[in-house]
Amino acid sequence: MELLKERIRKDGIIKEGNVLKVDSFLNHQMDIQFLEEIGKEFKRRFADAEITKILTIEASGIGIACIAARYFNVPVVFAKKNQTKNIAGEVYTAKVESFTHGRTYDIIVSQQFLNKEDKILIIDDFLANGQALIGLSKLVEAAGATLAGAGIVIEKGFQPGGKMIRDMGIRLESLAIIESMDEQTGCTFRQ
Ligand code: 5GP
């Protein structure tokens, strides 16, 4: 998606440790008109797929998933990162090793909101080592639901997640794939 690549070139900040900050339009301040374009693009790429629900993970995935959901006309369910006492009934849970925080946490979703009739599209902001996506796919599997695919805004193609997910046979659509990034020279993208 050319518009996204241009925005990353213009506003993305490369930090040490292979972290790209996109806080001015995606991860902290959110450019809603831009997110509408991202939502439309996900819909265009998954136009042939029957989707009943979008699944994402708190916190950065939620805004993106909500705007995308307007185009799919489906609800959004977000996995919570910690066991909370006020979640009703039984939950599905999976462990995720965080790339940005370097620790492992549980993600949970109430069994009420994922069921075996669901055809799920997972949406997230970044794909790095693939742990968040694998955790979310485990929740889908635990519910007996169908995983229709995963839509990622920014895939860091030099990290192993993308290959791993594609090798698992999961349909993966990344709107921009970064081939390499460097604090001095910026990002190069996969065509
Ligand atoms: P993974 O589980 O694929 O290693 O990492 C995915 C998660 O880590 C995403 O949900 C995202 O929040 C975070 N993440 C990974 N790499 C980056 C990055 O370069 N920049 C930002 N802002 N978040 C990242």
PDB file of C-alpha atoms and ligand atoms in Angstrom, residues 13 17-23 26-27 57-61 81 96-101 105 124-134 136 152 154 156 158-159 161-162 178 181, ligand 1:
ATOM      1  CA  ILE A  13      11.089   6.814  13.557  1.00  0.00           C
ATOM      2  CA  GLY A  17      16.584  -2.892  18.639  1.00  0.00           C
ATOM      3  CA  ASN A  18      14.704  -3.020  15.315  1.00  0.00           C
ATOM      4  CA  VAL A  19      11.745  -1.067  16.645  1.00  0.00           C
ATOM      5  CA  LEU A  20       9.841   1.267  14.354  1.00  0.00           C
ATOM      6  CA  LYS A  21       7.836   3.988  16.081  1.00  0.00           C
ATOM      7  CA  VAL A  22       4.739   5.139  14.258  1.00  0.00           C
ATOM      8  CA  ASP A  23       3.258   6.976  17.221  1.00  0.00           C
ATOM      9  CA  LEU A  26      -0.915   4.700  14.281  1.00  0.00           C
ATOM     10  CA  ASN A  27       0.197   3.752  17.799  1.00  0.00           C
ATOM     11  CA  ILE A  57      -5.155  -7.689  20.776  1.00  0.00           C
ATOM     12  CA  GLU A  58      -5.067  -4.739  23.137  1.00  0.00           C
ATOM     13  CA  ALA A  59      -4.026  -2.000  22.955  1.00  0.00           C
ATOM     14  CA  SER A  60      -2.660  -0.875  19.574  1.00  0.00           C
ATOM     15  CA  GLY A  61      -4.730  -3.294  17.501  1.00  0.00           C
ATOM     16  CA  LYS A  81      -3.420  -9.123  28.017  1.00  0.00           C
ATOM     17  CA  VAL A  96       2.555 -14.650  24.116  1.00  0.00           C
ATOM     18  CA  GLU A  97       6.189 -13.660  24.268  1.00  0.00           C
ATOM     19  CA  SER A  98       6.355  -9.918  23.704  1.00  0.00           C
ATOM     20  CA  PHE A  99       8.834  -8.563  21.160  1.00  0.00           C
ATOM     21  CA  THR A 100       8.712  -4.965  22.387  1.00  0.00           C
ATOM     22  CA  HIS A 101       8.680  -5.702  26.125  1.00  0.00           C
ATOM     23  CA  TYR A 105       2.109 -12.696  29.182  1.00  0.00           C
ATOM     24  CA  ASP A 124      -2.837  -6.249  14.256  1.00  0.00           C
ATOM     25  CA  ASP A 125      -0.522  -3.291  13.817  1.00  0.00           C
ATOM     26  CA  PHE A 126       2.873  -5.047  13.550  1.00  0.00           C
ATOM     27  CA  LEU A 127       4.209  -8.477  12.720  1.00  0.00           C
ATOM     28  CA  ALA A 128       7.731  -9.136  14.015  1.00  0.00           C
ATOM     29  CA  ASN A 129       8.451 -12.599  15.434  1.00  0.00           C
ATOM     30  CA  GLY A 130       4.859 -13.708  15.002  1.00  0.00           C
ATOM     31  CA  GLN A 131       4.177 -14.529  18.646  1.00  0.00           C
ATOM     32  CA  ALA A 132       1.140 -12.252  19.023  1.00  0.00           C
ATOM     33  CA  LEU A 133      -0.410 -13.675  15.845  1.00  0.00           C
ATOM     34  CA  ILE A 134       0.250 -17.265  16.886  1.00  0.00           C
ATOM     35  CA  LEU A 136      -4.392 -15.122  18.681  1.00  0.00           C
ATOM     36  CA  ILE A 152      -1.216  -6.750   9.382  1.00  0.00           C
ATOM     37  CA  ILE A 154       3.353  -3.291   9.043  1.00  0.00           C
ATOM     38  CA  LYS A 156       9.002  -6.413   9.488  1.00  0.00           C
ATOM     39  CA  PHE A 158      13.579  -9.221   8.210  1.00  0.00           C
ATOM     40  CA  GLN A 159      12.132 -10.886  11.312  1.00  0.00           C
ATOM     41  CA  GLY A 161       7.130 -14.039  11.871  1.00  0.00           C
ATOM     42  CA  GLY A 162       5.881 -13.564   8.304  1.00  0.00           C
ATOM     43  CA  ILE A 178       9.824  -3.674   5.521  1.00  0.00           C
ATOM     44  CA  MET A 181      15.619  -0.547   8.326  1.00  0.00           C
TER      45      MET A 181
HETATM   46  P1  5GP B   1       5.477 -10.280  17.379  1.00  0.00           P
HETATM   47  O1  5GP B   1       4.601 -11.022  18.340  1.00  0.00           O
HETATM   48  O2  5GP B   1       5.107 -10.525  15.926  1.00  0.00           O
HETATM   49  O3  5GP B   1       6.943 -10.468  17.648  1.00  0.00           O
HETATM   50  O4  5GP B   1       5.237  -8.745  17.653  1.00  0.00           O
HETATM   51  C1  5GP B   1       4.003  -8.162  17.383  1.00  0.00           C
HETATM   52  C2  5GP B   1       3.598  -7.179  18.436  1.00  0.00           C
HETATM   53  O5  5GP B   1       4.720  -6.471  18.963  1.00  0.00           O
HETATM   54  C3  5GP B   1       2.661  -6.162  17.839  1.00  0.00           C
HETATM   55  O6  5GP B   1       1.392  -6.370  18.412  1.00  0.00           O
HETATM   56  C4  5GP B   1       3.232  -4.814  18.199  1.00  0.00           C
HETATM   57  O7  5GP B   1       2.444  -4.227  19.209  1.00  0.00           O
HETATM   58  C5  5GP B   1       4.609  -5.074  18.757  1.00  0.00           C
HETATM   59  N1  5GP B   1       5.714  -4.694  17.838  1.00  0.00           N
HETATM   60  C6  5GP B   1       6.594  -5.522  17.232  1.00  0.00           C
HETATM   61  N2  5GP B   1       7.501  -4.850  16.536  1.00  0.00           N
HETATM   62  C7  5GP B   1       7.199  -3.539  16.680  1.00  0.00           C
HETATM   63  C8  5GP B   1       7.795  -2.338  16.187  1.00  0.00           C
HETATM   64  O8  5GP B   1       8.811  -2.300  15.466  1.00  0.00           O
HETATM   65  N3  5GP B   1       7.192  -1.179  16.531  1.00  0.00           N
HETATM   66  C9  5GP B   1       6.080  -1.140  17.336  1.00  0.00           C
HETATM   67  N4  5GP B   1       5.567   0.055  17.589  1.00  0.00           N
HETATM   68  N5  5GP B   1       5.504  -2.254  17.823  1.00  0.00           N
HETATM   69  C10 5GP B   1       6.050  -3.447  17.501  1.00  0.00           C
END
